[in-house]
Amino acid sequence: MTALLEVEDLRVAYGKIEAVKGISFSVEAGQVVTLIGTNGAGKTTTLRTLSGLLKPSAGRIVFDGKPLGSVPAHKIVALGLAHSPEGRHIFPRLTIAENLQLGAFLRSDKAGIERDIQRAYELFPILGERSKQAAGTLSGGEQQMLAMGRALMSQPKLLMLDEPSMGLSPIMMQKIMSTITELKAQGTTILLVEQNAQAALSLADQGHVMEVGHIVLSGTGRDLLVDESVRKAYLGED
Ligand code: ATP
């Protein structure tokens, strides 16, 4: 079986600085795959390249059987790849409902859009309770929920989440992680970038550890959780 996403020897540079130095990994349909690693490892750069926001300097990206090489970002969304970016980027003055509707900008099936908005409210009841309020009034964790809900509105085949737990309280982080588990149970395929290695590896099928632009270790979430070098470097053990 071919994977939903295949990344082969991907390189990405900002001018002369190479941030991603030849990484390869794949995501099978139905899997949660996580990229973990410290600040500056190249995780966000990788997601932005997959979304078409940055151009690779070398390598191959094949999504759902199609090479993405020079496909522009809006067409990549249409192919089924959605990105919930680091820092959320919701529209603070628009209402929660309007933010969700914007996530469906490529769709014209009104009934389906309404059904998916309701689904977002089921996943995150607080969004339903406050649907008519400006999104800027939500807390950081609630804005993260909205960003995830909005990304889901494009009915993606692959949902990419960049640091969904960043800056959240432990309770809110727990909520976000259990929602990712729930989405996985519903069959959503997810590529998750996280600095919280413990949380990410606990729910991932596959994990890859990135360091300064390279993947230095790969394995199942469970294997990496018990790996001694991972425990020392990322899980705060001596
Ligand atoms: P973080 O968790 O901080 O987002 P990351 O693993 O996602 O870390 P990237 O943001 O992809 O890492 O950054 C990888 C490298 O590329 C870093 O050295 C960073 O300083 C550099 N970099 C990122 N964005 C730019 C940019 N716009 N211009 C120049 N260099 C950049």
mmCIF file of C-alpha atoms and ligand atoms in Angstrom:
data_model
loop_
_atom_site.group_PDB
_atom_site.id
_atom_site.type_symbol
_atom_site.label_atom_id
_atom_site.label_comp_id
_atom_site.label_asym_id
_atom_site.label_seq_id
_atom_site.Cartn_x
_atom_site.Cartn_y
_atom_site.Cartn_z
ATOM 1 C CA MET A 1 0.000 0.000 0.000
ATOM 2 C CA THR A 2 1.291 3.454 -0.787
ATOM 3 C CA ALA A 3 1.206 6.008 1.992
ATOM 4 C CA LEU A 4 -1.121 9.021 1.987
ATOM 5 C CA LEU A 5 1.921 11.284 2.371
ATOM 6 C CA GLU A 6 5.450 10.451 1.313
ATOM 7 C CA VAL A 7 8.334 12.794 1.968
ATOM 8 C CA GLU A 8 11.664 11.892 0.417
ATOM 9 C CA ASP A 9 14.974 13.589 1.104
ATOM 10 C CA LEU A 10 13.270 16.963 1.627
ATOM 11 C CA ARG A 11 15.493 20.009 1.926
ATOM 12 C CA VAL A 12 14.333 23.541 2.717
ATOM 13 C CA ALA A 13 16.483 26.647 3.074
ATOM 14 C CA TYR A 14 15.979 30.246 4.143
ATOM 15 C CA GLY A 15 18.520 31.927 1.870
ATOM 16 C CA LYS A 16 21.816 30.264 2.651
ATOM 17 C CA ILE A 17 20.598 28.692 5.874
ATOM 18 C CA GLU A 18 19.343 25.164 5.380
ATOM 19 C CA ALA A 19 16.653 24.494 8.015
ATOM 20 C CA VAL A 20 15.589 21.033 6.771
ATOM 21 C CA LYS A 21 18.514 18.925 5.616
ATOM 22 C CA GLY A 22 17.179 15.919 3.770
ATOM 23 C CA ILE A 23 14.383 14.248 5.735
ATOM 24 C CA SER A 24 12.257 11.268 4.700
ATOM 25 C CA PHE A 25 9.111 9.954 6.345
ATOM 26 C CA SER A 26 5.627 8.832 5.435
ATOM 27 C CA VAL A 27 2.114 8.978 6.855
ATOM 28 C CA GLU A 28 -0.307 6.111 6.210
ATOM 29 C CA ALA A 29 -4.046 6.824 6.046
ATOM 30 C CA GLY A 30 -5.587 6.589 9.516
ATOM 31 C CA GLN A 31 -2.294 7.096 11.350
ATOM 32 C CA VAL A 32 -1.158 9.764 13.764
ATOM 33 C CA VAL A 33 2.481 10.589 13.045
ATOM 34 C CA THR A 34 4.409 13.036 15.188
ATOM 35 C CA LEU A 35 7.538 15.095 14.641
ATOM 36 C CA ILE A 36 9.163 15.995 17.929
ATOM 37 C CA GLY A 37 12.320 17.930 18.738
ATOM 38 C CA THR A 38 13.538 21.124 20.339
ATOM 39 C CA ASN A 39 13.136 24.701 19.090
ATOM 40 C CA GLY A 40 14.667 25.296 15.709
ATOM 41 C CA ALA A 41 14.837 21.614 14.720
ATOM 42 C CA GLY A 42 12.920 22.342 11.499
ATOM 43 C CA LYS A 43 9.470 20.979 12.393
ATOM 44 C CA THR A 44 7.481 24.107 11.539
ATOM 45 C CA THR A 45 9.522 24.587 8.367
ATOM 46 C CA THR A 46 8.582 21.052 7.331
ATOM 47 C CA LEU A 47 4.840 21.658 7.830
ATOM 48 C CA ARG A 48 4.959 25.016 6.047
ATOM 49 C CA THR A 49 6.666 23.340 3.104
ATOM 50 C CA LEU A 50 4.075 20.563 2.965
ATOM 51 C CA SER A 51 1.383 23.283 2.895
ATOM 52 C CA GLY A 52 3.047 25.004 -0.056
ATOM 53 C CA LEU A 53 3.986 28.122 1.946
ATOM 54 C CA LEU A 54 7.701 27.443 1.461
ATOM 55 C CA LYS A 55 9.385 25.917 -1.577
ATOM 56 C CA PRO A 56 11.675 22.956 -1.062
ATOM 57 C CA SER A 57 15.200 23.268 -2.410
ATOM 58 C CA ALA A 58 15.302 19.531 -3.063
ATOM 59 C CA GLY A 59 13.380 16.332 -2.459
ATOM 60 C CA ARG A 60 9.978 14.911 -3.229
ATOM 61 C CA ILE A 61 6.581 15.282 -1.592
ATOM 62 C CA VAL A 62 3.817 12.973 -2.799
ATOM 63 C CA PHE A 63 0.362 13.477 -1.304
ATOM 64 C CA ASP A 64 -2.490 11.149 -2.145
ATOM 65 C CA GLY A 65 -0.541 9.943 -5.180
ATOM 66 C CA LYS A 66 0.222 13.452 -6.508
ATOM 67 C CA PRO A 67 3.632 15.167 -6.444
ATOM 68 C CA LEU A 68 3.266 18.528 -4.660
ATOM 69 C CA GLY A 69 6.517 20.058 -5.960
ATOM 70 C CA SER A 70 5.152 23.284 -7.467
ATOM 71 C CA VAL A 71 1.490 23.129 -6.440
ATOM 72 C CA PRO A 72 0.402 26.474 -4.861
ATOM 73 C CA ALA A 73 -0.861 26.549 -1.271
ATOM 74 C CA HIS A 74 -4.581 27.036 -2.034
ATOM 75 C CA LYS A 75 -4.548 24.043 -4.388
ATOM 76 C CA ILE A 76 -2.881 21.939 -1.712
ATOM 77 C CA VAL A 77 -5.803 22.676 0.631
ATOM 78 C CA ALA A 78 -8.152 21.617 -2.162
ATOM 79 C CA LEU A 79 -6.253 18.331 -2.465
ATOM 80 C CA GLY A 80 -7.080 17.603 1.172
ATOM 81 C CA LEU A 81 -4.139 18.787 3.216
ATOM 82 C CA ALA A 82 -5.124 21.170 6.046
ATOM 83 C CA HIS A 83 -2.769 23.049 8.358
ATOM 84 C CA SER A 84 -3.532 24.381 11.826
ATOM 85 C CA PRO A 85 -0.534 26.691 12.225
ATOM 86 C CA GLU A 86 1.638 27.452 15.212
ATOM 87 C CA GLY A 87 0.204 30.509 16.952
ATOM 88 C CA ARG A 88 -3.303 29.624 15.723
ATOM 89 C CA HIS A 89 -3.943 32.612 13.416
ATOM 90 C CA ILE A 90 -7.651 32.823 14.003
ATOM 91 C CA PHE A 91 -9.505 36.003 12.989
ATOM 92 C CA PRO A 92 -10.130 37.736 16.347
ATOM 93 C CA ARG A 93 -12.845 40.167 15.188
ATOM 94 C CA LEU A 94 -14.903 37.581 13.382
ATOM 95 C CA THR A 95 -17.235 35.361 15.351
ATOM 96 C CA ILE A 96 -16.433 31.784 16.140
ATOM 97 C CA ALA A 97 -19.026 30.619 13.615
ATOM 98 C CA GLU A 98 -17.536 32.900 10.928
ATOM 99 C CA ASN A 99 -14.045 31.560 11.614
ATOM 100 C CA LEU A 100 -15.339 28.021 11.124
ATOM 101 C CA GLN A 101 -17.137 28.991 7.921
ATOM 102 C CA LEU A 102 -13.880 30.424 6.555
ATOM 103 C CA GLY A 103 -12.316 27.004 6.959
ATOM 104 C CA ALA A 104 -14.851 25.767 4.409
ATOM 105 C CA PHE A 105 -14.067 28.478 1.847
ATOM 106 C CA LEU A 106 -13.458 25.948 -0.911
ATOM 107 C CA ARG A 107 -16.743 24.123 -0.338
ATOM 108 C CA SER A 108 -20.175 24.939 -1.662
ATOM 109 C CA ASP A 109 -22.228 22.142 -0.031
ATOM 110 C CA LYS A 110 -24.190 24.274 2.445
ATOM 111 C CA ALA A 111 -25.793 21.370 4.269
ATOM 112 C CA GLY A 112 -22.454 19.588 4.608
ATOM 113 C CA ILE A 113 -20.791 22.748 5.911
ATOM 114 C CA GLU A 114 -23.535 23.189 8.508
ATOM 115 C CA ARG A 115 -23.188 19.539 9.530
ATOM 116 C CA ASP A 116 -19.437 19.949 9.981
ATOM 117 C CA ILE A 117 -19.898 23.126 12.024
ATOM 118 C CA GLN A 118 -22.183 21.142 14.314
ATOM 119 C CA ARG A 119 -19.542 18.434 14.453
ATOM 120 C CA ALA A 120 -16.957 21.028 15.557
ATOM 121 C CA TYR A 121 -19.385 22.122 18.290
ATOM 122 C CA GLU A 122 -19.774 18.516 19.419
ATOM 123 C CA LEU A 123 -16.017 18.123 19.537
ATOM 124 C CA PHE A 124 -15.577 21.441 21.367
ATOM 125 C CA PRO A 125 -18.844 22.429 23.111
ATOM 126 C CA ILE A 126 -17.441 25.799 24.221
ATOM 127 C CA LEU A 127 -17.298 26.863 20.554
ATOM 128 C CA GLY A 128 -20.996 26.130 20.167
ATOM 129 C CA GLU A 129 -21.897 27.953 23.363
ATOM 130 C CA ARG A 130 -20.039 31.042 22.186
ATOM 131 C CA SER A 131 -20.565 30.746 18.442
ATOM 132 C CA LYS A 132 -21.740 34.349 18.002
ATOM 133 C CA GLN A 133 -18.943 35.923 20.021
ATOM 134 C CA ALA A 134 -15.771 37.424 18.576
ATOM 135 C CA ALA A 135 -13.072 34.783 18.426
ATOM 136 C CA GLY A 136 -10.621 37.181 20.087
ATOM 137 C CA THR A 137 -12.553 36.783 23.351
ATOM 138 C CA LEU A 138 -11.607 33.094 23.602
ATOM 139 C CA SER A 139 -8.784 31.935 25.855
ATOM 140 C CA GLY A 140 -5.608 30.594 24.276
ATOM 141 C CA GLY A 141 -6.743 26.999 24.623
ATOM 142 C CA GLU A 142 -10.152 27.772 23.192
ATOM 143 C CA GLN A 143 -8.519 29.556 20.251
ATOM 144 C CA GLN A 144 -6.497 26.401 19.672
ATOM 145 C CA MET A 145 -9.762 24.443 19.570
ATOM 146 C CA LEU A 146 -11.124 26.923 17.042
ATOM 147 C CA ALA A 147 -7.991 26.611 14.889
ATOM 148 C CA MET A 148 -8.371 22.832 14.884
ATOM 149 C CA GLY A 149 -12.096 23.053 14.180
ATOM 150 C CA ARG A 150 -11.439 25.463 11.314
ATOM 151 C CA ALA A 151 -8.802 23.193 9.764
ATOM 152 C CA LEU A 152 -11.280 20.295 9.927
ATOM 153 C CA MET A 153 -13.858 22.352 8.012
ATOM 154 C CA SER A 154 -11.966 21.717 4.758
ATOM 155 C CA GLN A 155 -12.672 17.973 5.244
ATOM 156 C CA PRO A 156 -8.972 17.188 5.052
ATOM 157 C CA LYS A 157 -7.514 13.812 4.205
ATOM 158 C CA LEU A 158 -4.552 14.866 6.325
ATOM 159 C CA LEU A 159 -4.706 17.303 9.228
ATOM 160 C CA MET A 160 -1.420 18.938 10.203
ATOM 161 C CA LEU A 161 -1.271 20.410 13.689
ATOM 162 C CA ASP A 162 1.654 22.637 14.667
ATOM 163 C CA GLU A 163 2.243 22.700 18.424
ATOM 164 C CA PRO A 164 -1.397 22.546 19.505
ATOM 165 C CA SER A 165 -0.382 22.395 23.181
ATOM 166 C CA MET A 166 1.858 25.472 23.095
ATOM 167 C CA GLY A 167 1.249 27.838 25.983
ATOM 168 C CA LEU A 168 -1.727 25.905 27.352
ATOM 169 C CA SER A 169 -2.514 24.956 30.939
ATOM 170 C CA PRO A 170 -2.112 21.241 31.752
ATOM 171 C CA ILE A 171 -5.901 20.767 31.786
ATOM 172 C CA MET A 172 -6.360 22.471 28.439
ATOM 173 C CA MET A 173 -3.467 20.500 27.002
ATOM 174 C CA GLN A 174 -5.111 17.297 28.190
ATOM 175 C CA LYS A 175 -8.316 18.330 26.452
ATOM 176 C CA ILE A 176 -6.531 19.048 23.167
ATOM 177 C CA MET A 177 -4.662 15.735 23.314
ATOM 178 C CA SER A 178 -7.819 13.758 24.047
ATOM 179 C CA THR A 179 -9.514 15.476 21.115
ATOM 180 C CA ILE A 180 -6.664 14.379 18.853
ATOM 181 C CA THR A 181 -7.198 10.827 20.124
ATOM 182 C CA GLU A 182 -10.910 11.170 19.398
ATOM 183 C CA LEU A 183 -10.255 12.470 15.872
ATOM 184 C CA LYS A 184 -7.943 9.534 15.305
ATOM 185 C CA ALA A 185 -10.661 7.129 16.459
ATOM 186 C CA GLN A 186 -12.967 8.734 13.895
ATOM 187 C CA GLY A 187 -10.391 7.922 11.211
ATOM 188 C CA THR A 188 -8.704 11.315 10.769
ATOM 189 C CA THR A 189 -5.093 11.102 9.611
ATOM 190 C CA ILE A 190 -2.898 13.521 11.549
ATOM 191 C CA LEU A 191 0.636 14.865 11.313
ATOM 192 C CA LEU A 192 1.383 16.385 14.707
ATOM 193 C CA VAL A 193 4.309 18.656 15.514
ATOM 194 C CA GLU A 194 4.919 18.949 19.234
ATOM 195 C CA GLN A 195 7.501 20.020 21.745
ATOM 196 C CA ASN A 196 5.589 18.108 24.378
ATOM 197 C CA ALA A 197 7.148 14.774 23.461
ATOM 198 C CA GLN A 198 5.452 12.793 26.219
ATOM 199 C CA ALA A 199 1.952 13.791 25.128
ATOM 200 C CA ALA A 200 2.658 13.427 21.411
ATOM 201 C CA LEU A 201 4.373 10.034 21.604
ATOM 202 C CA SER A 202 1.657 8.681 23.895
ATOM 203 C CA LEU A 203 -0.934 8.995 21.158
ATOM 204 C CA ALA A 204 1.146 8.637 17.974
ATOM 205 C CA ASP A 205 1.460 5.497 15.877
ATOM 206 C CA GLN A 206 4.818 6.660 14.540
ATOM 207 C CA GLY A 207 7.240 9.301 15.750
ATOM 208 C CA HIS A 208 10.315 10.984 14.337
ATOM 209 C CA VAL A 209 12.819 12.931 16.388
ATOM 210 C CA MET A 210 14.220 15.999 14.606
ATOM 211 C CA GLU A 211 17.471 17.719 15.497
ATOM 212 C CA VAL A 212 18.930 20.634 13.531
ATOM 213 C CA GLY A 213 17.199 19.743 10.287
ATOM 214 C CA HIS A 214 17.679 15.976 10.418
ATOM 215 C CA ILE A 215 15.528 13.072 11.550
ATOM 216 C CA VAL A 216 17.820 11.377 14.047
ATOM 217 C CA LEU A 217 15.506 8.653 15.326
ATOM 218 C CA SER A 218 12.241 7.053 14.196
ATOM 219 C CA GLY A 219 9.987 4.441 15.692
ATOM 220 C CA THR A 220 6.527 3.707 17.001
ATOM 221 C CA GLY A 221 5.257 6.168 19.592
ATOM 222 C CA ARG A 222 5.555 3.472 22.201
ATOM 223 C CA ASP A 223 9.150 2.548 21.293
ATOM 224 C CA LEU A 224 10.283 6.172 21.386
ATOM 225 C CA LEU A 225 8.559 6.749 24.723
ATOM 226 C CA VAL A 226 10.749 4.104 26.332
ATOM 227 C CA ASP A 227 13.905 4.913 24.341
ATOM 228 C CA GLU A 228 16.642 5.964 26.714
ATOM 229 C CA SER A 229 18.058 8.772 24.556
ATOM 230 C CA VAL A 230 14.574 10.194 23.994
ATOM 231 C CA ARG A 231 13.808 10.027 27.691
ATOM 232 C CA LYS A 232 17.007 11.880 28.511
ATOM 233 C CA ALA A 233 16.753 14.543 25.825
ATOM 234 C CA TYR A 234 13.009 15.168 25.645
ATOM 235 C CA LEU A 235 11.295 13.785 28.680
ATOM 236 C CA GLY A 236 13.467 15.466 31.269
ATOM 237 C CA GLU A 237 15.066 12.336 32.732
ATOM 238 C CA ASP A 238 18.689 12.122 33.896
HETATM 239 P P1 ATP B 1 9.887 25.861 16.803
HETATM 240 O O1 ATP B 1 9.338 24.899 17.745
HETATM 241 O O2 ATP B 1 10.652 26.977 17.445
HETATM 242 O O3 ATP B 1 8.929 26.352 15.761
HETATM 243 P P2 ATP B 1 10.931 24.183 14.763
HETATM 244 O O4 ATP B 1 11.492 22.840 14.972
HETATM 245 O O5 ATP B 1 9.558 24.255 14.241
HETATM 246 O O6 ATP B 1 11.036 25.041 16.068
HETATM 247 P P3 ATP B 1 11.665 25.890 12.608
HETATM 248 O O7 ATP B 1 10.759 26.988 13.035
HETATM 249 O O8 ATP B 1 11.272 25.078 11.449
HETATM 250 O O9 ATP B 1 11.947 24.920 13.812
HETATM 251 O O10 ATP B 1 13.111 26.516 12.360
HETATM 252 C C1 ATP B 1 14.206 25.787 11.824
HETATM 253 C C2 ATP B 1 15.395 26.718 11.601
HETATM 254 O O11 ATP B 1 15.091 27.650 10.574
HETATM 255 C C3 ATP B 1 15.787 27.545 12.808
HETATM 256 O O12 ATP B 1 17.176 27.612 12.870
HETATM 257 C C4 ATP B 1 15.178 28.889 12.539
HETATM 258 O O13 ATP B 1 15.904 29.917 13.161
HETATM 259 C C5 ATP B 1 15.274 28.981 11.046
HETATM 260 N N1 ATP B 1 14.193 29.812 10.496
HETATM 261 C C6 ATP B 1 12.862 29.639 10.703
HETATM 262 N N2 ATP B 1 12.144 30.561 10.031
HETATM 263 C C7 ATP B 1 13.047 31.338 9.390
HETATM 264 C C8 ATP B 1 12.949 32.472 8.535
HETATM 265 N N3 ATP B 1 11.759 32.977 8.170
HETATM 266 N N4 ATP B 1 14.097 33.016 8.068
HETATM 267 C C9 ATP B 1 15.295 32.508 8.407
HETATM 268 N N5 ATP B 1 15.466 31.436 9.208
HETATM 269 C C10 ATP B 1 14.365 30.857 9.700
#
